[in-house]
Short mmCIF file of C-alpha atoms and ligand atoms in Angstrom, two decimals:
data_model
loop_
_atom_site.label_atom_id
_atom_site.label_comp_id
_atom_site.label_asym_id
_atom_site.label_seq_id
_atom_site.Cartn_x
_atom_site.Cartn_y
_atom_site.Cartn_z
CA MET A 971 21.14 13.37 20.30
CA SER A 972 20.14 13.54 16.71
CA SER A 973 21.47 10.06 16.02
CA LEU A 974 18.84 8.66 18.38
CA GLN A 975 15.99 10.27 16.46
CA PRO A 976 14.32 8.44 13.61
CA VAL A 977 15.62 9.69 10.26
CA ARG A 978 13.51 12.56 8.87
CA GLY A 979 10.51 11.19 7.03
CA THR A 980 10.61 7.76 8.72
CA ARG A 981 8.38 6.52 11.52
CA ASP A 982 7.96 3.66 13.92
CA ILE A 983 4.70 1.77 13.55
CA LEU A 984 3.30 0.20 16.71
CA GLY A 985 0.24 -0.13 18.87
CA GLU A 986 -3.02 0.92 17.26
CA GLU A 987 -1.29 2.05 14.08
CA ALA A 988 0.20 -1.43 13.64
CA ARG A 989 -3.33 -2.81 13.88
CA ARG A 990 -4.52 -0.30 11.29
CA PHE A 991 -1.74 -1.40 8.95
CA ARG A 992 -2.65 -5.02 9.50
CA LEU A 993 -6.30 -4.37 8.77
CA VAL A 994 -5.33 -2.78 5.44
CA THR A 995 -2.88 -5.48 4.36
CA GLU A 996 -5.05 -8.38 5.49
CA THR A 997 -8.21 -7.02 3.87
CA PHE A 998 -6.18 -6.51 0.71
CA ARG A 999 -4.62 -9.97 0.78
CA ASP A 1000 -8.00 -11.60 1.21
CA LEU A 1001 -9.57 -9.66 -1.66
CA ALA A 1002 -6.61 -9.93 -4.03
CA GLN A 1003 -6.59 -13.70 -3.60
CA ARG A 1004 -10.32 -13.84 -4.32
CA TYR A 1005 -9.58 -11.94 -7.53
CA GLY A 1006 -6.96 -14.54 -8.45
CA PHE A 1007 -3.83 -12.49 -7.75
CA ALA A 1008 -0.71 -14.29 -6.49
CA GLU A 1009 1.55 -12.74 -3.86
CA ILE A 1010 4.98 -11.46 -4.85
CA SER A 1011 7.78 -9.87 -2.83
CA THR A 1012 10.57 -8.30 -4.79
CA PRO A 1013 13.79 -6.97 -3.22
CA ILE A 1014 13.77 -3.57 -1.56
CA PHE A 1015 16.70 -2.49 -3.73
CA GLU A 1016 17.39 -2.97 -7.42
CA PHE A 1017 19.97 -1.80 -9.91
CA THR A 1018 19.29 1.89 -10.45
CA GLU A 1019 18.57 1.38 -14.17
CA VAL A 1020 15.50 -0.71 -13.30
CA PHE A 1021 13.79 2.48 -12.13
CA GLN A 1022 15.67 5.03 -14.23
CA ARG A 1023 14.84 3.42 -17.54
CA THR A 1024 11.23 2.64 -16.79
CA LEU A 1025 9.95 5.57 -14.75
CA GLY A 1026 11.55 8.04 -17.14
CA GLU A 1027 14.25 10.63 -16.56
CA THR A 1028 11.75 13.48 -16.32
CA SER A 1029 9.51 11.91 -13.71
CA ASP A 1030 9.62 13.49 -10.23
CA VAL A 1031 10.59 10.14 -8.79
CA VAL A 1032 13.70 9.72 -10.94
CA SER A 1033 14.72 13.36 -11.18
CA LYS A 1034 14.41 14.28 -7.51
CA GLU A 1035 13.22 11.54 -5.21
CA MET A 1036 15.32 8.39 -5.58
CA TYR A 1037 17.43 6.97 -2.78
CA THR A 1038 20.38 5.98 -4.91
CA PHE A 1039 23.71 4.78 -3.58
CA THR A 1040 26.82 2.92 -4.57
CA ASP A 1041 27.39 -0.25 -2.60
CA ARG A 1042 30.75 -1.57 -1.43
CA GLY A 1043 31.24 -3.41 -4.68
CA GLY A 1044 30.67 -0.27 -6.73
CA GLU A 1045 27.16 -1.23 -7.95
CA GLY A 1046 24.70 1.60 -8.48
CA LEU A 1047 21.62 0.65 -6.46
CA THR A 1048 18.34 2.35 -5.59
CA LEU A 1049 15.85 1.71 -2.80
CA ARG A 1050 12.59 0.99 -4.58
CA PRO A 1051 10.30 4.02 -4.91
CA GLU A 1052 7.42 1.82 -6.16
CA MET A 1053 6.75 -1.83 -6.99
CA THR A 1054 5.83 -1.97 -10.68
CA ALA A 1055 9.35 -1.70 -12.09
CA GLY A 1056 10.62 -4.45 -9.78
CA ILE A 1057 7.77 -6.75 -10.78
CA ALA A 1058 8.48 -6.13 -14.47
CA ARG A 1059 12.15 -6.91 -13.81
CA ALA A 1060 11.13 -10.11 -12.02
CA LEU A 1061 9.02 -11.10 -15.03
CA LEU A 1062 12.06 -10.83 -17.28
CA SER A 1063 14.82 -12.12 -15.03
CA GLY A 1064 12.62 -14.99 -13.82
CA GLY A 1065 11.65 -16.02 -17.37
CA LEU A 1066 7.97 -15.65 -16.48
CA ALA A 1067 6.93 -14.06 -19.78
CA LYS A 1068 5.99 -17.50 -21.13
CA ASP A 1069 3.39 -17.87 -18.35
CA LEU A 1070 1.41 -14.73 -19.17
CA PRO A 1071 -1.11 -13.55 -18.23
CA LEU A 1072 0.02 -13.11 -14.63
CA LYS A 1073 -1.59 -11.31 -11.74
CA PHE A 1074 0.49 -10.20 -8.78
CA PHE A 1075 -0.15 -8.42 -5.53
CA GLY A 1076 2.29 -7.31 -2.88
CA HIS A 1077 3.01 -4.83 -0.15
CA GLY A 1078 5.94 -3.35 1.67
CA PRO A 1079 8.07 -0.26 2.27
CA MET A 1080 8.92 2.22 -0.51
CA PHE A 1081 11.46 5.03 -0.38
CA ARG A 1082 11.34 8.52 -1.85
CA TYR A 1083 13.35 11.58 -0.94
CA GLU A 1084 10.42 13.95 -0.52
CA ARG A 1085 9.65 16.86 1.76
CA PRO A 1086 8.08 15.12 4.76
CA GLN A 1087 4.62 16.29 5.82
CA LYS A 1088 1.34 14.76 6.91
CA GLY A 1089 0.71 11.78 4.64
CA ARG A 1090 4.05 12.19 2.88
CA LEU A 1091 7.08 10.27 4.15
CA ARG A 1092 10.48 9.16 2.96
CA GLN A 1093 9.88 5.58 3.97
CA PHE A 1094 6.25 4.80 3.37
CA HIS A 1095 4.32 1.64 2.60
CA GLN A 1096 2.24 0.56 -0.34
CA ILE A 1097 -0.06 -2.21 -1.34
CA ASP A 1098 0.13 -2.98 -5.01
CA ALA A 1099 -1.75 -4.97 -7.66
CA GLU A 1100 -0.61 -5.65 -11.23
CA ILE A 1101 -1.96 -7.60 -14.22
CA LEU A 1102 0.59 -8.47 -16.89
CA GLY A 1103 -0.11 -9.75 -20.38
CA VAL A 1104 -3.73 -8.67 -20.79
CA PRO A 1105 -4.15 -5.96 -23.44
CA GLU A 1106 -7.96 -6.14 -23.22
CA PRO A 1107 -9.98 -3.59 -21.22
CA GLN A 1108 -11.15 -6.46 -18.98
CA ALA A 1109 -7.89 -6.08 -17.06
CA ASP A 1110 -8.50 -2.37 -16.52
CA ILE A 1111 -12.00 -3.11 -15.25
CA GLU A 1112 -10.74 -5.87 -12.96
CA VAL A 1113 -7.94 -3.93 -11.27
CA ILE A 1114 -10.13 -0.89 -10.77
CA ALA A 1115 -12.91 -3.07 -9.34
CA LEU A 1116 -10.38 -4.61 -6.96
CA GLY A 1117 -9.36 -1.13 -5.79
CA TRP A 1118 -12.98 -0.13 -5.31
CA ASP A 1119 -13.83 -3.33 -3.45
CA LEU A 1120 -10.85 -2.82 -1.17
CA LEU A 1121 -11.77 0.75 -0.30
CA SER A 1122 -15.38 -0.32 0.24
CA ALA A 1123 -14.33 -3.26 2.43
CA LEU A 1124 -12.26 -0.83 4.51
CA GLY A 1125 -15.38 1.28 5.04
CA LEU A 1126 -14.11 4.12 2.84
CA GLY A 1127 -16.57 3.75 -0.05
CA ASP A 1128 -18.34 7.00 0.66
CA LYS A 1129 -15.14 8.91 1.43
CA VAL A 1130 -13.44 8.42 -1.93
CA THR A 1131 -14.05 9.45 -5.53
CA LEU A 1132 -12.72 7.54 -8.51
CA GLU A 1133 -11.36 9.79 -11.23
CA LEU A 1134 -10.72 8.25 -14.60
CA ASN A 1135 -9.07 9.34 -17.83
CA SER A 1136 -7.61 7.93 -21.00
CA LEU A 1137 -4.09 8.83 -22.06
CA GLY A 1138 -4.66 7.08 -25.38
CA ASP A 1139 -2.38 4.73 -27.25
CA PRO A 1140 1.10 5.83 -28.39
CA GLU A 1141 -0.25 7.13 -31.70
CA SER A 1142 -2.83 9.35 -30.01
CA ARG A 1143 -0.28 10.55 -27.54
CA ALA A 1144 2.15 11.47 -30.31
CA THR A 1145 -0.51 13.56 -32.07
CA TYR A 1146 -1.52 15.22 -28.82
CA ARG A 1147 2.07 15.80 -27.86
CA ASP A 1148 2.62 17.96 -30.93
CA VAL A 1149 -0.56 19.92 -30.26
CA LEU A 1150 0.46 20.43 -26.65
CA VAL A 1151 4.00 21.54 -27.47
CA GLY A 1152 2.52 24.04 -29.96
CA TYR A 1153 0.23 25.39 -27.25
CA PHE A 1154 2.80 25.70 -24.46
CA ARG A 1155 5.47 27.19 -26.77
CA GLN A 1156 3.31 30.32 -26.94
CA PHE A 1157 3.72 30.74 -23.20
CA GLU A 1158 7.22 29.38 -22.74
CA GLU A 1159 8.34 32.45 -20.78
CA LYS A 1160 5.53 31.99 -18.27
CA LEU A 1161 6.14 28.31 -17.58
CA SER A 1162 7.94 27.18 -14.42
CA GLU A 1163 11.51 26.03 -14.84
CA ASP A 1164 10.52 22.38 -14.34
CA SER A 1165 7.81 22.60 -16.95
CA ARG A 1166 10.05 24.37 -19.45
CA ALA A 1167 12.46 21.45 -19.12
CA ARG A 1168 9.59 19.03 -19.71
CA LEU A 1169 8.44 20.83 -22.83
CA GLY A 1170 11.10 19.19 -24.95
CA LYS A 1171 11.17 15.83 -23.20
CA ASN A 1172 7.71 14.96 -21.92
CA PRO A 1173 5.20 17.79 -22.33
CA LEU A 1174 2.32 15.68 -20.99
CA ARG A 1175 3.86 15.91 -17.55
CA ILE A 1176 3.28 19.67 -17.57
CA LEU A 1177 -0.41 18.85 -17.15
CA ASP A 1178 0.52 17.31 -13.79
CA SER A 1179 2.39 20.42 -12.60
CA LYS A 1180 1.62 21.68 -9.11
CA ASP A 1181 3.00 25.17 -9.91
CA GLU A 1182 0.27 27.84 -9.64
CA GLY A 1183 1.36 29.71 -12.78
CA ASP A 1184 1.51 26.49 -14.78
CA ARG A 1185 -1.92 25.50 -13.59
CA VAL A 1186 -3.49 28.60 -15.11
CA LEU A 1187 -1.97 27.71 -18.48
CA VAL A 1188 -2.88 24.03 -18.08
CA ALA A 1189 -6.53 24.95 -17.48
CA ASN A 1190 -6.79 26.27 -21.04
CA ALA A 1191 -4.61 23.65 -22.72
CA PRO A 1192 -6.13 21.48 -25.47
CA LEU A 1193 -7.59 18.21 -24.21
CA LEU A 1194 -6.19 14.78 -24.97
CA SER A 1195 -9.72 13.43 -25.39
CA GLU A 1196 -10.04 15.56 -28.54
CA HIS A 1197 -7.07 13.77 -30.06
CA LEU A 1198 -7.76 10.14 -29.25
CA ASN A 1199 -7.80 7.86 -32.29
CA GLU A 1200 -10.64 5.42 -32.82
CA ARG A 1201 -8.92 2.52 -31.12
CA SER A 1202 -8.26 4.56 -27.99
CA THR A 1203 -11.78 5.96 -27.91
CA THR A 1204 -13.29 2.48 -28.18
CA PHE A 1205 -10.95 1.15 -25.51
CA PHE A 1206 -11.92 3.88 -23.06
CA ALA A 1207 -15.62 3.37 -23.77
CA ASP A 1208 -15.23 -0.37 -23.05
CA VAL A 1209 -13.56 0.33 -19.72
CA ARG A 1210 -16.32 2.72 -18.73
CA ARG A 1211 -19.02 0.30 -19.82
CA GLY A 1212 -17.48 -2.44 -17.68
CA LEU A 1213 -17.33 -0.18 -14.62
CA ASP A 1214 -20.93 0.87 -15.22
CA ALA A 1215 -21.97 -2.77 -15.42
CA LEU A 1216 -20.31 -3.45 -12.06
CA GLY A 1217 -21.77 -0.33 -10.49
CA VAL A 1218 -18.35 1.17 -9.75
CA PRO A 1219 -18.91 4.94 -9.49
CA TYR A 1220 -16.43 7.28 -11.24
CA THR A 1221 -16.08 10.66 -12.80
CA VAL A 1222 -14.05 11.34 -15.94
CA ASN A 1223 -11.34 13.89 -15.26
CA GLN A 1224 -9.84 14.97 -18.55
CA ARG A 1225 -6.94 16.66 -16.78
CA LEU A 1226 -5.81 13.52 -14.99
CA VAL A 1227 -2.35 12.41 -16.04
CA ARG A 1228 -0.14 10.19 -13.94
CA GLY A 1229 3.32 11.22 -12.81
CA LEU A 1230 5.21 8.35 -14.41
CA ASP A 1231 6.16 8.23 -18.07
CA TYR A 1232 5.10 4.73 -18.91
CA TYR A 1233 1.32 5.02 -18.82
CA SER A 1234 -1.06 4.64 -21.78
CA HIS A 1235 -4.82 4.31 -22.10
CA THR A 1236 -6.42 4.12 -18.67
CA ALA A 1237 -5.23 6.35 -15.82
CA PHE A 1238 -7.14 6.53 -12.55
CA GLU A 1239 -6.99 7.82 -9.01
CA PHE A 1240 -9.16 7.37 -5.96
CA THR A 1241 -9.03 10.63 -4.06
CA THR A 1242 -10.46 11.85 -0.78
CA THR A 1243 -11.07 15.25 0.71
CA THR A 1244 -10.62 13.95 4.25
CA LEU A 1245 -6.80 13.91 4.30
CA GLY A 1246 -6.01 17.51 3.41
CA ALA A 1247 -3.43 18.14 0.73
CA GLN A 1248 -2.34 14.52 0.27
CA GLY A 1249 -5.67 13.38 -1.08
CA THR A 1250 -4.72 10.55 -3.45
CA VAL A 1251 -5.20 7.22 -1.72
CA LEU A 1252 -4.94 4.75 -4.60
CA ALA A 1253 -3.65 5.40 -8.09
CA GLY A 1254 -2.63 3.55 -11.20
CA GLY A 1255 -2.91 2.99 -14.88
CA ARG A 1256 -2.01 0.98 -17.93
CA TYR A 1257 1.67 0.66 -18.83
CA ASP A 1258 1.78 -1.39 -22.03
CA GLY A 1259 5.21 -0.04 -23.02
CA LEU A 1260 7.06 -0.71 -19.79
CA VAL A 1261 8.31 -4.28 -20.18
CA GLU A 1262 9.50 -3.60 -23.71
CA GLN A 1263 11.30 -0.49 -22.54
CA MET A 1264 13.17 -2.72 -20.11
CA GLY A 1265 14.36 -4.88 -22.99
CA GLY A 1266 11.65 -7.55 -22.85
CA PRO A 1267 8.97 -8.57 -25.34
CA PRO A 1268 5.99 -6.24 -25.84
CA THR A 1269 3.80 -6.99 -22.81
CA ALA A 1270 0.61 -5.32 -21.71
CA GLY A 1271 0.38 -4.25 -18.09
CA ILE A 1272 -1.95 -2.43 -15.76
CA GLY A 1273 -1.90 -1.91 -12.02
CA TRP A 1274 -2.20 0.38 -9.07
CA ALA A 1275 -0.56 1.24 -5.81
CA SER A 1276 -2.01 2.67 -2.65
CA GLY A 1277 -0.30 4.29 0.32
CA ILE A 1278 -0.94 2.27 3.47
CA GLU A 1279 -0.26 5.26 5.78
CA ARG A 1280 -3.00 7.26 4.08
CA LEU A 1281 -5.48 4.38 4.24
CA ALA A 1282 -4.51 3.64 7.85
CA MET A 1283 -5.33 7.23 8.83
CA MET A 1284 -8.85 6.78 7.48
CA VAL A 1285 -9.91 3.31 8.63
CA GLU A 1286 -11.58 2.51 11.90
CA VAL A 1287 -10.14 -0.46 13.74
CA PRO A 1288 -12.05 -2.39 16.36
CA ALA A 1289 -10.42 -2.69 19.79
CA GLU A 1290 -8.08 -5.65 20.18
CA ALA A 1291 -10.37 -8.68 20.22
CA VAL A 1292 -7.98 -11.16 21.81
CA LYS A 1293 -8.25 -11.26 25.59
CA PRO A 1294 -5.32 -13.16 27.05
CA ILE A 1295 -5.28 -15.60 29.94
CA ALA A 1296 -2.95 -14.55 32.77
CA ILE A 1297 -1.01 -17.22 34.63
CA ILE A 1298 -0.13 -16.19 38.14
CA PRO A 1299 2.10 -18.37 40.32
CA VAL A 1300 1.64 -17.69 44.03
CA GLY A 1301 5.07 -18.32 45.53
CA ALA A 1302 8.30 -19.65 44.10
CA ALA A 1303 7.24 -23.32 44.20
CA ALA A 1304 4.62 -22.70 41.52
CA GLU A 1305 6.97 -21.00 39.04
CA GLU A 1306 7.84 -24.12 37.11
CA THR A 1307 4.23 -25.33 36.94
CA ALA A 1308 3.24 -21.86 35.70
CA LEU A 1309 5.97 -21.89 33.06
CA LYS A 1310 4.90 -25.30 31.79
CA LEU A 1311 1.20 -24.49 31.91
CA ALA A 1312 1.70 -21.29 29.88
CA HIS A 1313 3.56 -23.30 27.28
CA ARG A 1314 0.92 -26.03 27.20
CA LEU A 1315 -1.97 -23.59 26.80
CA ARG A 1316 -0.21 -21.61 24.07
CA ARG A 1317 0.35 -24.84 22.16
CA ALA A 1318 -3.35 -25.57 22.57
CA GLY A 1319 -4.16 -22.25 20.87
CA PHE A 1320 -4.76 -19.95 23.85
CA THR A 1321 -3.27 -16.47 24.19
CA VAL A 1322 -1.34 -16.49 27.44
CA GLU A 1323 0.40 -13.75 29.42
CA HIS A 1324 2.97 -15.06 31.83
CA GLY A 1325 3.65 -12.44 34.49
CA TYR A 1326 7.38 -12.42 35.06
CA ARG A 1327 7.68 -11.08 38.59
CA GLY A 1328 5.95 -9.48 41.56
CA ASN A 1329 3.40 -10.56 44.15
CA VAL A 1330 -0.14 -11.63 43.32
CA GLY A 1331 -1.50 -8.07 43.63
CA LYS A 1332 1.02 -6.65 41.18
CA ARG A 1333 0.48 -9.46 38.72
CA MET A 1334 -3.29 -9.11 38.91
CA LYS A 1335 -2.98 -5.39 38.18
CA ARG A 1336 -0.84 -6.09 35.14
CA ALA A 1337 -3.35 -8.72 33.96
CA ASP A 1338 -6.09 -6.09 34.19
CA LYS A 1339 -4.03 -3.57 32.26
CA LEU A 1340 -3.39 -6.08 29.49
CA GLY A 1341 -7.12 -6.71 29.19
CA CYS A 1342 -6.91 -10.34 30.32
CA ALA A 1343 -10.21 -12.22 30.53
CA VAL A 1344 -9.12 -14.80 33.06
CA ALA A 1345 -6.40 -15.31 35.66
CA ILE A 1346 -5.16 -18.75 36.63
CA LEU A 1347 -3.76 -18.70 40.14
CA LEU A 1348 -1.36 -21.42 41.20
CA GLY A 1349 -0.73 -21.57 44.96
CA ASP A 1350 0.58 -24.32 47.27
CA ASP A 1351 -2.93 -25.60 48.01
CA GLU A 1352 -3.81 -25.81 44.37
CA LEU A 1353 -0.58 -27.56 43.46
CA ALA A 1354 -1.04 -30.15 46.20
CA ALA A 1355 -4.49 -30.93 44.80
CA GLY A 1356 -3.40 -30.89 41.15
CA GLU A 1357 -5.70 -27.96 40.57
CA ALA A 1358 -5.74 -24.26 39.73
CA THR A 1359 -7.94 -21.37 40.80
CA VAL A 1360 -9.57 -19.84 37.73
CA ARG A 1361 -10.81 -16.28 38.23
CA THR A 1362 -12.91 -14.36 35.70
CA LEU A 1363 -11.63 -10.81 35.83
CA ALA A 1364 -14.85 -9.13 34.71
CA ASP A 1365 -16.82 -10.20 37.81
CA GLY A 1366 -14.20 -11.69 40.13
CA ALA A 1367 -16.00 -15.07 40.18
CA GLN A 1368 -13.63 -17.94 40.82
CA GLY A 1369 -13.47 -21.68 41.32
CA ARG A 1370 -11.09 -24.65 41.38
CA VAL A 1371 -10.43 -26.60 38.19
CA ALA A 1372 -8.28 -29.73 37.80
CA LEU A 1373 -5.06 -28.86 35.89
CA ASP A 1374 -5.83 -31.63 33.41
CA HIS A 1375 -9.21 -30.08 32.58
CA LEU A 1376 -8.02 -26.53 32.02
CA GLU A 1377 -8.10 -26.63 28.20
CA GLN A 1378 -11.67 -27.83 28.28
CA HIS A 1379 -12.72 -25.35 30.95
CA LEU A 1380 -11.10 -22.40 29.18
CA GLN A 1381 -12.68 -23.06 25.76
CA PRO A 1382 -14.94 -19.96 26.03
CA PHE A 1383 -11.81 -17.80 26.37
CA LYS A 1384 -9.99 -19.04 23.29
P1 ATP B 2827 1.68 12.31 -5.11
O1 ATP B 2827 1.03 13.06 -6.21
O2 ATP B 2827 0.92 12.36 -3.81
O3 ATP B 2827 3.13 12.60 -4.95
P2 ATP B 2827 2.40 10.00 -6.60
O4 ATP B 2827 1.84 10.18 -7.94
O5 ATP B 2827 3.85 10.27 -6.38
O6 ATP B 2827 1.54 10.77 -5.52
P3 ATP B 2827 2.22 7.17 -6.76
O7 ATP B 2827 3.60 7.04 -7.22
O8 ATP B 2827 1.12 6.94 -7.71
O9 ATP B 2827 2.02 8.57 -6.05
O10 ATP B 2827 1.98 6.25 -5.47
C1 ATP B 2827 0.72 5.67 -5.17
C2 ATP B 2827 0.28 6.04 -3.77
O11 ATP B 2827 1.31 5.88 -2.83
C3 ATP B 2827 -0.15 7.47 -3.59
O12 ATP B 2827 -1.45 7.67 -4.02
C4 ATP B 2827 -0.05 7.63 -2.09
O13 ATP B 2827 -1.17 7.08 -1.44
C5 ATP B 2827 1.17 6.82 -1.78
N1 ATP B 2827 2.37 7.66 -1.67
C6 ATP B 2827 3.16 8.11 -2.68
N2 ATP B 2827 4.19 8.81 -2.19
C7 ATP B 2827 4.06 8.79 -0.83
C8 ATP B 2827 4.82 9.34 0.26
N3 ATP B 2827 5.94 10.01 0.05
N4 ATP B 2827 4.38 9.11 1.52
C9 ATP B 2827 3.25 8.41 1.76
N5 ATP B 2827 2.49 7.86 0.79
C10 ATP B 2827 2.89 8.07 -0.49
MG1 MG B 2828 4.91 11.89 -5.63
#
């Protein structure tokens, strides 16, 4: 029955994968807080214009990938394809612009109507970091360093490469745009349909084309770096100097442009060769024009997002460290004592498995399967004496312990 399958491009996350996800989000939370970022959660859906206006009509996300729908009240809504636009909206609707600079981090599900494949889903998850209100290159250096520290902390430092480029300020981009249009016009017939459409609207995006024919033309296209004005050149040099000072390794990739329209100056991607075709694990850039484009005051911004699924595929997680305590009542009379003891120990901070049914043998087997360290057996004898039998599962050693002393006795198994 197709209705009992998960929707194409969506997945359930459980077991070891859930632990991988948690490792990524918890490592990120810890680091982001050390860097002075505050957590933010924005809604999973927004008015469609929030994304349409900011990501740009010609971006892949807006032109092909958005989950857009009309709700019962007739509002045009879209499931968020990324976090930046929602955070910029929150800045404006929450009147936060007076508190700038602000640093936010967050994580959660994102939605894009893409062709599902390994590492590419329709509901996927991102972690995200943004700095708003800092036009200086210090912000670029800081967010990139955060990304690098995260990947290093996850043990991926030697599996990723940081590629860096400058898209220049709006003036440089305008100059380059003209040069680029001039270049591609010569080959208009040869361009893919998508790229031909972009020629008039956003020719820089042609550089990002995945079409084979386009890529040949792109390889010989004039470089943006040759058209950067002095301000943009200095800015890029400052960013590189900062990364050098911190020992963050990178290579400059002059062909790197980001998919979304709102980027300027710094663009960067951490890529890996270990994931096959979907090799970008963390990507971002500076978006100084975004907040203004939304109708707010001119506000600098820079940030990145990283796909949790892709990181989760790469990290190594240790086996579950918590070894529960199994409580095993022997006979019906002990059920209530077992129930209360489980409750008491959980409140005292222990991890407790309360077998629900079956004889002692069955319950012991289940305790083994769950990786329990200790079993507490409660039989008639024990109850009469106000005691429990405590058995260490690793070696089968056991002894009687007064019920009142259990917390103390079980300290090593906390
Ligand atoms: P791509 O070129 O792979 O389509 P993108 O430019 O669309 O990437 P961004 O919008 O920059 O990606 O998103 C940042 C990160 O989110 C990506 O580097 C990737 O790790 C992850 N990501 C993006 N789209 C998906 C998806 N459909 N499924 C899983 N992860 C994704
Ligand atoms: Mg994409």
